[in-house]
Tab-separated table of C-alpha atoms in Angstrom:
chain	number	residue	atom	x	y	z
Y	1	MET	CA	-5.489	-24.253	3.321
Y	2	THR	CA	-2.379	-24.035	5.313
Y	3	ALA	CA	0.981	-24.588	3.993
Y	4	ASP	CA	2.800	-27.831	4.822
Y	5	ARG	CA	6.198	-26.438	4.089
Y	6	ASP	CA	8.316	-23.441	5.362
Y	7	TRP	CA	9.099	-21.117	2.646
Y	8	SER	CA	10.751	-18.432	4.699
Y	9	GLN	CA	14.059	-18.974	3.275
Y	10	ALA	CA	12.955	-19.136	-0.333
Y	11	GLY	CA	13.336	-16.291	-2.852
Y	12	PHE	CA	10.629	-13.657	-3.272
Y	13	SER	CA	8.894	-15.040	-6.299
Y	14	THR	CA	9.054	-18.528	-4.908
Y	15	ARG	CA	7.277	-17.355	-1.754
Y	16	ALA	CA	4.671	-15.377	-3.605
Y	17	ILE	CA	3.870	-18.423	-5.727
Y	18	HIS	CA	3.913	-21.128	-3.069
Y	19	ALA	CA	3.627	-19.717	0.449
Y	20	GLY	CA	0.151	-20.766	1.900
Y	21	GLN	CA	-0.712	-22.294	-1.438
Y	22	ASP	CA	0.138	-26.033	-1.186
Y	23	ALA	CA	-1.631	-28.161	-3.731
Y	24	ASP	CA	-5.302	-28.903	-2.609
Y	25	ALA	CA	-5.470	-31.890	-0.348
Y	26	ALA	CA	-8.796	-33.272	-1.772
Y	27	THR	CA	-8.017	-33.064	-5.492
Y	28	GLY	CA	-4.353	-31.996	-6.009
Y	29	ALA	CA	-5.330	-28.731	-7.634
Y	30	VAL	CA	-2.243	-26.671	-7.929
Y	31	VAL	CA	-4.238	-23.431	-7.602
Y	32	THR	CA	-6.005	-22.585	-4.334
Y	33	PRO	CA	-9.642	-23.086	-4.718
Y	34	ILE	CA	-12.222	-20.560	-4.354
Y	35	TYR	CA	-14.095	-21.539	-1.301
Y	36	GLN	CA	-17.296	-19.552	-2.055
Y	37	VAL	CA	-18.968	-20.683	1.156
Y	38	SER	CA	-20.396	-18.783	4.125
Y	39	THR	CA	-20.527	-21.654	6.635
Y	40	TYR	CA	-18.901	-25.080	7.462
Y	41	LYS	CA	-20.186	-28.388	8.790
Y	42	GLN	CA	-19.029	-29.111	12.306
Y	43	ASP	CA	-18.073	-32.674	13.538
Y	44	GLY	CA	-19.842	-32.256	16.720
Y	45	VAL	CA	-20.254	-29.066	18.750
Y	46	GLY	CA	-16.981	-27.148	18.499
Y	47	GLY	CA	-15.407	-29.727	16.216
Y	48	LEU	CA	-14.251	-27.573	13.489
Y	49	ARG	CA	-12.306	-28.849	10.435
Y	50	GLY	CA	-9.092	-26.764	10.095
Y	51	GLY	CA	-10.598	-24.174	12.423
Y	52	TYR	CA	-13.229	-23.051	9.981
Y	53	GLU	CA	-16.799	-22.169	11.174
Y	54	TYR	CA	-17.991	-19.038	9.416
Y	55	SER	CA	-16.363	-17.146	6.501
Y	56	ARG	CA	-16.183	-13.807	8.365
Y	57	SER	CA	-13.939	-15.315	10.854
Y	58	GLY	CA	-11.955	-17.453	8.384
Y	59	ASN	CA	-12.068	-18.675	4.910
Y	60	PRO	CA	-9.443	-21.221	3.298
Y	61	THR	CA	-8.962	-18.868	0.199
Y	62	ARG	CA	-8.337	-15.886	2.438
Y	63	THR	CA	-6.066	-17.756	4.611
Y	64	ALA	CA	-3.887	-18.736	1.685
Y	65	LEU	CA	-3.741	-15.088	0.735
Y	66	GLU	CA	-2.949	-13.976	4.174
Y	67	GLU	CA	-0.153	-16.480	4.612
Y	68	ALA	CA	1.295	-15.586	1.284
Y	69	LEU	CA	1.199	-11.768	2.172
Y	70	ALA	CA	2.978	-12.335	5.437
Y	71	ALA	CA	5.563	-14.431	3.668
Y	72	VAL	CA	6.527	-11.799	1.057
Y	73	GLU	CA	6.683	-9.079	3.569
Y	74	GLY	CA	8.625	-11.102	6.087
Y	75	GLY	CA	5.965	-10.770	8.707
Y	76	ALA	CA	4.285	-12.874	11.466
Y	77	GLN	CA	0.663	-12.738	10.384
Y	78	GLY	CA	-1.287	-11.150	7.532
Y	79	PHE	CA	-4.863	-10.038	7.319
Y	80	ALA	CA	-6.912	-9.490	4.073
Y	81	PHE	CA	-9.634	-6.800	3.801
Y	82	SER	CA	-12.232	-5.676	1.415
Y	83	SER	CA	-10.141	-2.513	0.543
Y	84	GLY	CA	-7.098	-0.748	1.581
Y	85	LEU	CA	-9.030	1.815	3.521
Y	86	ALA	CA	-10.870	-1.019	5.355
Y	87	ALA	CA	-7.509	-2.407	6.406
Y	88	GLU	CA	-6.335	1.076	7.551
Y	89	ASP	CA	-9.528	1.655	9.528
Y	90	THR	CA	-9.352	-1.675	11.227
Y	91	LEU	CA	-5.677	-1.287	12.075
Y	92	LEU	CA	-6.224	2.284	13.440
Y	93	ARG	CA	-9.211	1.259	15.660
Y	94	ALA	CA	-7.125	-1.581	17.076
Y	95	VAL	CA	-4.205	0.811	18.279
Y	96	LEU	CA	-5.980	4.152	18.941
Y	97	ARG	CA	-8.236	5.520	21.784
Y	98	PRO	CA	-9.872	8.792	22.046
Y	99	GLY	CA	-7.200	11.389	23.071
Y	100	ASP	CA	-4.317	9.799	21.180
Y	101	HIS	CA	-2.284	11.479	18.613
Y	102	VAL	CA	-0.863	10.185	15.160
Y	103	VAL	CA	1.839	11.656	13.110
Y	104	VAL	CA	1.011	11.646	9.279
Y	105	PRO	CA	2.704	12.509	6.167
Y	106	ASP	CA	2.221	16.055	4.750
Y	107	ASP	CA	1.758	14.302	1.406
Y	108	ALA	CA	-0.447	11.457	2.394
Y	109	TYR	CA	-2.926	9.626	0.120
Y	110	GLY	CA	-6.079	11.614	0.269
Y	111	GLY	CA	-8.218	8.721	1.637
Y	112	THR	CA	-5.878	8.060	4.535
Y	113	TYR	CA	-6.017	11.671	5.627
Y	114	ARG	CA	-9.701	11.826	5.174
Y	115	LEU	CA	-9.993	8.714	7.420
Y	116	ILE	CA	-7.717	10.107	10.167
Y	117	ALA	CA	-8.953	13.663	10.043
Y	118	ARG	CA	-12.608	13.373	9.345
Y	119	VAL	CA	-13.495	10.123	10.778
Y	120	PHE	CA	-11.119	9.591	13.635
Y	121	GLY	CA	-10.931	13.424	14.407
Y	122	PRO	CA	-14.320	13.570	15.800
Y	123	TRP	CA	-13.602	10.429	17.876
Y	124	GLY	CA	-10.981	12.492	19.641
Y	125	ILE	CA	-7.883	11.541	17.654
Y	126	GLU	CA	-5.377	14.411	16.832
Y	127	HIS	CA	-2.899	14.442	13.966
Y	128	THR	CA	0.148	16.303	12.907
Y	129	PRO	CA	1.368	16.343	9.270
Y	130	VAL	CA	4.975	16.364	8.799
Y	131	ASN	CA	7.523	16.041	6.052
Y	132	LEU	CA	8.577	12.424	6.375
Y	133	SER	CA	11.878	12.896	4.501
Y	134	ASP	CA	13.171	14.646	7.591
Y	135	ALA	CA	13.564	12.084	10.479
Y	136	ASP	CA	14.323	14.866	12.967
Y	137	GLU	CA	11.085	16.591	12.028
Y	138	VAL	CA	9.135	13.361	12.667
Y	139	LEU	CA	10.794	13.117	16.173
Y	140	ALA	CA	9.841	16.599	16.866
Y	141	ALA	CA	6.326	15.946	16.028
Y	142	ILE	CA	6.034	12.961	18.391
Y	143	GLN	CA	4.195	13.818	21.595
Y	144	PRO	CA	5.561	11.692	24.418
Y	145	GLY	CA	2.738	9.668	25.992
Y	146	ARG	CA	0.145	10.766	23.397
Y	147	THR	CA	1.479	9.808	19.938
Y	148	LYS	CA	0.524	6.264	19.497
Y	149	VAL	CA	0.948	5.811	15.712
Y	150	VAL	CA	3.706	7.108	13.329
Y	151	TRP	CA	2.244	6.621	9.904
Y	152	LEU	CA	4.573	6.546	6.733
Y	153	GLU	CA	4.099	6.340	3.176
Y	154	THR	CA	7.253	5.736	1.252
Y	155	PRO	CA	7.209	6.684	-1.576
Y	156	THR	CA	4.369	9.121	-0.804
Y	157	ASN	CA	1.309	9.713	-2.828
Y	158	PRO	CA	1.582	11.673	-5.093
Y	159	LEU	CA	4.718	13.721	-4.547
Y	160	LEU	CA	6.778	10.474	-4.061
Y	161	GLY	CA	8.707	11.601	-0.879
Y	162	ILE	CA	10.934	9.090	0.572
Y	163	ALA	CA	11.262	8.473	4.284
Y	164	ASP	CA	14.174	6.795	6.015
Y	165	ILE	CA	12.283	3.821	7.694
Y	166	GLN	CA	15.079	2.641	9.668
Y	167	ALA	CA	15.835	6.028	11.190
Y	168	ILE	CA	12.115	6.721	11.940
Y	169	ALA	CA	11.485	3.268	13.324
Y	170	GLY	CA	14.184	3.991	16.132
Y	171	HIS	CA	12.283	7.380	16.955
Y	172	ALA	CA	8.783	5.906	17.128
Y	173	GLN	CA	9.660	2.909	19.171
Y	174	ALA	CA	11.696	4.863	21.620
Y	175	GLN	CA	8.547	6.742	22.340
Y	176	GLY	CA	6.317	3.680	22.666
Y	177	ALA	CA	4.507	4.280	19.274
Y	178	VAL	CA	3.692	1.817	16.613
Y	179	LEU	CA	5.358	2.479	13.261
Y	180	VAL	CA	3.016	1.833	10.258
Y	181	VAL	CA	4.355	1.798	6.780
Y	182	ASP	CA	2.021	2.005	3.887
Y	183	ASN	CA	3.993	-0.057	1.242
Y	184	THR	CA	1.522	0.118	-1.628
Y	185	PHE	CA	3.668	2.035	-4.060
Y	186	ALA	CA	6.931	0.191	-3.413
Y	187	THR	CA	5.506	-3.297	-2.980
Y	188	PRO	CA	7.163	-5.998	-0.885
Y	189	TYR	CA	9.236	-6.868	-3.983
Y	190	LEU	CA	11.127	-3.553	-3.924
Y	191	GLN	CA	10.815	-2.769	-0.179
Y	192	ARG	CA	10.328	-4.695	3.069
Y	193	PRO	CA	9.737	-2.152	5.896
Y	194	ILE	CA	9.586	-4.807	8.494
Y	195	GLU	CA	13.090	-5.691	7.782
Y	196	LEU	CA	13.846	-2.065	8.379
Y	197	GLY	CA	12.084	-1.889	11.849
Y	198	ALA	CA	8.404	-1.202	10.937
Y	199	ASP	CA	5.859	-2.780	13.412
Y	200	VAL	CA	3.149	-3.145	10.641
Y	201	VAL	CA	2.838	-2.746	6.967
Y	202	VAL	CA	-0.437	-1.851	5.126
Y	203	HIS	CA	-1.400	-2.288	1.429
Y	204	SER	CA	-3.945	-1.431	-0.920
Y	205	THR	CA	-3.755	-4.816	-2.709
Y	206	THR	CA	-6.050	-3.247	-5.400
Y	207	LYS	CA	-2.743	-1.658	-6.744
Y	208	TYR	CA	0.420	-3.551	-7.666
Y	209	ILE	CA	-0.261	-6.815	-5.708
Y	210	GLY	CA	-3.616	-7.354	-7.538
Y	211	GLY	CA	-2.083	-5.681	-10.543
Y	212	HIS	CA	-4.865	-6.157	-13.112
Y	213	SER	CA	-7.453	-3.477	-12.152
Y	214	ASP	CA	-10.008	-6.099	-11.462
Y	215	VAL	CA	-10.256	-6.402	-7.661
Y	216	VAL	CA	-10.424	-4.107	-4.814
Y	217	GLY	CA	-8.607	-5.236	-1.572
Y	218	GLY	CA	-6.445	-4.378	1.248
Y	219	ALA	CA	-3.879	-5.805	3.712
Y	220	VAL	CA	-2.223	-5.618	7.082
Y	221	VAL	CA	0.901	-7.515	7.899
Y	222	VAL	CA	2.184	-7.474	11.434
Y	223	ALA	CA	5.763	-7.928	12.281
Y	224	HIS	CA	6.966	-10.819	14.625
Y	225	GLY	CA	6.663	-9.740	18.222
Y	226	ALA	CA	5.004	-6.327	17.432
Y	227	GLN	CA	3.107	-5.033	20.487
Y	228	LEU	CA	0.418	-2.333	20.893
Y	229	PRO	CA	1.395	1.177	21.897
Y	230	VAL	CA	2.814	1.229	25.320
Y	231	GLY	CA	0.183	1.109	28.037
Y	232	LEU	CA	-2.590	-0.385	25.834
Y	233	GLN	CA	-4.084	-3.870	26.255
Y	234	GLY	CA	-5.999	-5.216	23.381
Y	235	PRO	CA	-9.596	-6.818	23.524
Y	236	THR	CA	-8.218	-10.282	23.830
Y	237	GLY	CA	-6.354	-9.379	27.027
Y	238	THR	CA	-2.994	-9.333	25.462
Y	239	THR	CA	-0.651	-6.634	24.152
Y	240	SER	CA	0.057	-8.464	20.882
Y	241	LEU	CA	-0.652	-6.161	17.831
Y	242	ALA	CA	-1.503	-9.209	15.773
Y	243	ASP	CA	-4.107	-10.319	18.343
Y	244	ALA	CA	-5.827	-6.985	18.362
Y	245	VAL	CA	-5.831	-6.684	14.615
Y	246	GLY	CA	-7.439	-10.153	14.305
Y	247	PHE	CA	-10.006	-9.372	16.849
Y	248	HIS	CA	-11.036	-6.343	15.062
Y	249	GLN	CA	-11.017	-7.890	11.637
Y	250	ASN	CA	-13.464	-10.420	12.809
Y	251	ALA	CA	-15.551	-8.016	14.950
Y	252	SER	CA	-15.880	-5.475	12.345
Y	253	GLY	CA	-16.086	-7.784	9.414
Y	254	ALA	CA	-14.694	-5.731	6.438
Y	255	ILE	CA	-12.899	-9.012	5.134
Y	256	ALA	CA	-11.818	-9.986	1.565
Y	257	GLY	CA	-14.188	-12.177	0.006
Y	258	PRO	CA	-13.116	-15.535	-1.430
Y	259	PHE	CA	-13.060	-14.564	-5.111
Y	260	ASP	CA	-11.473	-11.275	-4.269
Y	261	ALA	CA	-8.755	-13.099	-2.362
Y	262	TRP	CA	-8.364	-15.560	-5.118
Y	263	LEU	CA	-7.908	-12.775	-7.645
Y	264	THR	CA	-5.428	-11.053	-5.425
Y	265	LEU	CA	-3.497	-14.392	-4.990
Y	266	ARG	CA	-3.329	-14.649	-8.759
Y	267	GLY	CA	-1.851	-11.172	-9.091
Y	268	LEU	CA	0.679	-11.694	-6.241
Y	269	LYS	CA	2.201	-14.685	-8.154
Y	270	THR	CA	3.377	-12.425	-10.983
Y	271	LEU	CA	4.328	-9.485	-8.875
Y	272	GLY	CA	8.094	-9.856	-9.300
Y	273	VAL	CA	8.087	-10.006	-13.094
Y	274	ARG	CA	5.677	-7.236	-13.504
Y	275	MET	CA	7.554	-4.833	-11.109
Y	276	ASP	CA	10.755	-5.459	-13.185
Y	277	ARG	CA	8.885	-4.299	-16.234
Y	278	HIS	CA	7.136	-1.355	-14.433
Y	279	CYS	CA	10.534	-0.206	-13.057
Y	280	ALA	CA	12.373	-0.459	-16.461
Y	281	ASN	CA	9.471	1.348	-18.328
Y	282	ALA	CA	9.173	4.145	-15.545
Y	283	ALA	CA	12.983	4.806	-15.527
Y	284	ALA	CA	12.778	5.362	-19.298
Y	285	VAL	CA	9.736	7.657	-19.078
Y	286	ALA	CA	11.248	9.659	-16.297
Y	287	GLU	CA	14.363	10.228	-18.321
Y	288	PHE	CA	12.308	11.367	-21.305
Y	289	LEU	CA	10.139	13.783	-19.094
Y	290	GLU	CA	13.254	15.268	-17.468
Y	291	ARG	CA	14.566	16.296	-20.981
Y	292	HIS	CA	11.240	17.793	-22.182
Y	293	ASP	CA	11.068	21.529	-22.266
Y	294	LYS	CA	7.284	21.667	-21.341
Y	295	VAL	CA	7.963	19.760	-18.045
Y	296	THR	CA	9.135	21.939	-15.209
Y	297	GLN	CA	9.954	19.110	-12.692
Y	298	VAL	CA	10.101	15.323	-12.762
Y	299	ILE	CA	9.599	13.544	-9.401
Y	300	TYR	CA	10.782	9.952	-9.463
Y	301	PRO	CA	12.994	8.230	-6.844
Y	302	GLY	CA	15.152	6.661	-9.468
Y	303	LEU	CA	16.350	9.953	-10.687
Y	304	ALA	CA	19.476	11.510	-9.223
Y	305	SER	CA	17.598	14.776	-9.220
Y	306	HIS	CA	15.184	13.286	-6.560
Y	307	GLU	CA	15.863	14.935	-3.074
Y	308	GLN	CA	15.796	11.642	-1.361
Y	309	HIS	CA	17.427	9.358	-4.145
Y	310	ALA	CA	20.245	8.299	-1.813
Y	311	ILE	CA	17.718	6.866	0.828
Y	312	ALA	CA	15.505	5.360	-1.872
Y	313	SER	CA	18.481	3.640	-3.213
Y	314	LYS	CA	19.313	2.415	0.220
Y	315	GLN	CA	16.135	0.833	1.095
Y	316	MET	CA	14.473	-0.092	-2.225
Y	317	SER	CA	15.809	-2.543	-4.835
Y	318	GLY	CA	14.067	-0.466	-7.609
Y	319	ALA	CA	12.332	2.809	-7.958
Y	320	GLY	CA	8.847	1.654	-8.798
Y	321	GLY	CA	6.419	2.461	-11.476
Y	322	MET	CA	5.009	5.853	-10.329
Y	323	ILE	CA	5.992	9.148	-11.616
Y	324	SER	CA	4.724	12.684	-10.909
Y	325	PHE	CA	5.777	15.812	-12.934
Y	326	ARG	CA	4.736	19.380	-13.026
Y	327	THR	CA	3.884	21.434	-16.099
Y	328	GLY	CA	3.905	24.997	-14.959
Y	329	SER	CA	0.119	25.535	-14.988
Y	330	ALA	CA	-3.079	23.808	-14.214
Y	331	GLU	CA	-4.322	24.312	-17.771
Y	332	THR	CA	-1.324	22.481	-19.174
Y	333	ALA	CA	-1.710	19.690	-16.723
Y	334	LEU	CA	-5.294	19.204	-17.535
Y	335	ALA	CA	-4.652	19.340	-21.251
Y	336	VAL	CA	-1.962	16.533	-20.948
Y	337	CYS	CA	-4.340	14.477	-18.950
Y	338	SER	CA	-7.007	14.802	-21.629
Y	339	ARG	CA	-4.707	14.065	-24.748
Y	340	THR	CA	-3.057	10.737	-23.921
Y	341	ARG	CA	-4.425	7.659	-25.817
Y	342	VAL	CA	-2.224	4.811	-24.370
Y	343	PHE	CA	-2.313	6.320	-20.852
Y	344	THR	CA	-5.940	6.093	-19.705
Y	345	LEU	CA	-7.329	9.031	-17.628
Y	346	ALA	CA	-8.555	7.207	-14.427
Y	347	GLU	CA	-7.890	6.936	-10.695
Y	348	SER	CA	-6.064	4.112	-9.118
Y	349	LEU	CA	-2.534	2.870	-10.000
Y	350	GLY	CA	-0.495	-0.362	-10.260
Y	351	GLY	CA	-2.252	-2.173	-12.990
Y	352	VAL	CA	-0.700	-3.583	-16.067
Y	353	GLU	CA	-2.163	-0.740	-18.122
Y	354	SER	CA	-0.719	2.819	-17.763
Y	355	LEU	CA	-2.859	5.436	-16.198
Y	356	ILE	CA	-2.714	9.252	-15.886
Y	357	GLU	CA	-4.511	11.569	-13.574
Y	358	HIS	CA	-4.650	15.100	-12.193
Y	359	PRO	CA	-4.383	14.672	-8.411
Y	360	HIS	CA	-5.562	18.241	-7.365
Y	361	ARG	CA	-8.991	17.427	-8.854
Y	362	MET	CA	-9.173	13.682	-8.664
Y	363	THR	CA	-7.408	11.394	-5.994
Y	364	HIS	CA	-6.364	14.189	-3.822
Y	365	GLY	CA	-9.465	16.517	-3.929
Y	366	SER	CA	-10.295	15.659	-0.300
Y	367	VAL	CA	-7.141	17.525	0.957
Y	368	ALA	CA	-7.866	20.741	-0.989
Y	369	GLY	CA	-7.426	23.648	1.456
Y	370	THR	CA	-5.387	21.688	3.936
Y	371	ALA	CA	-1.751	21.312	4.631
Y	372	LEU	CA	-1.707	18.388	2.304
Y	373	GLU	CA	-3.155	20.212	-0.693
Y	374	VAL	CA	-1.064	19.158	-3.864
Y	375	PRO	CA	-0.018	21.508	-6.792
Y	376	ASP	CA	-2.590	22.187	-9.466
Y	377	ASP	CA	0.015	21.701	-12.241
Y	378	LEU	CA	0.971	18.146	-11.090
Y	379	VAL	CA	0.309	15.167	-13.238
Y	380	ARG	CA	0.720	11.612	-11.804
Y	381	ILE	CA	1.277	8.627	-13.884
Y	382	SER	CA	1.189	4.871	-13.207
Y	383	VAL	CA	3.416	3.493	-15.763
Y	384	GLY	CA	2.254	0.113	-16.968
Y	385	ILE	CA	3.953	-2.833	-18.691
Y	386	GLU	CA	3.108	-1.792	-22.355
Y	387	ASP	CA	6.070	-1.306	-24.813
Y	388	VAL	CA	7.796	1.717	-23.558
Y	389	ALA	CA	8.331	3.227	-27.015
Y	390	ASP	CA	4.469	3.558	-27.192
Y	391	LEU	CA	4.186	5.139	-23.791
Y	392	ILE	CA	6.918	7.796	-24.568
Y	393	ALA	CA	5.326	8.528	-28.066
Y	394	ASP	CA	1.956	9.000	-26.250
Y	395	LEU	CA	3.372	11.460	-23.762
Y	396	GLU	CA	5.240	13.257	-26.343
Y	397	GLU	CA	2.146	13.907	-28.312
Y	398	ALA	CA	0.173	14.854	-25.257
Y	399	LEU	CA	2.820	17.504	-24.276
Y	400	ARG	CA	3.140	18.815	-27.830
């Protein structure tokens, strides 16, 4: 299904609901059908209907999702994958070659760091972790001629550091490197990195875009005119970043299945209204935690106490639904995680339900002993859309 109308000038939620999702031509169905099909009848050899021949290469449900993702991020082309890490892996293989160098956050998601350090490392890719909140430190870490990717998370996971996307974009592109922004925490509703100069955005659509903890997926959205790192030609013979990602998506095959794409599309439609509630609840919870005598530090970009609050306010329209806080000891952090009743002890984030976890032992266990190790007294919460009074009462009881 390809949209007949240009929605690029419409508001965010209008694009999320309509871009790539015109009523079904055959039946008038207002929701994109689940094309649960592996192959397609051809009208003679090479006579493809709508360009579809095999669902690894293209599926109408996935096409609708990819067009909608590109529309909400303001990008040229979107690509949907079976997980966030599948999206990252495909992108990195499209832009890196043995001997290349990557700048990564010193507070990166553990899975991203594991992929770059332990999968791409033996392949001959080197990396340098840096504090992304300091654009000059990022510039100093770039190795001219070798650094092909500058990888940002903003906010980072789990310490919620903020990077100045626009400033770092200038540094990366001046050196011929591709600027990648993981926009999972902020979502395109709150932050659009491509408008700030990023070449490509990645998502774990499992999180806020899916939003209901019922589907795993990932996405890559490439900016208009984005090119491969200087000196690199893609497998299709062009320097187009979108061409290279599309080739690798098909060649590697870690695509989103039609039902997963349909679920993700359903989540995307309500992203705007959900994020409004996530942000409002998180702001109230953060203020409560900041006043609590058992909490030694609250890390939330919406608080004036956050070191990069000014940058966050400049490039984000809201501070998001993620909060991290420190309790002074690992024992207290573990006790808090075990005592909540509304917050569920679980990995992942971004669903309608509130989650709590201990990053040191859970999501970021893979970076223990590295430069990315997180404090053992840190608690990370994904604030859901329940009644905020219940969330605060739950944390108050857990901290007692």
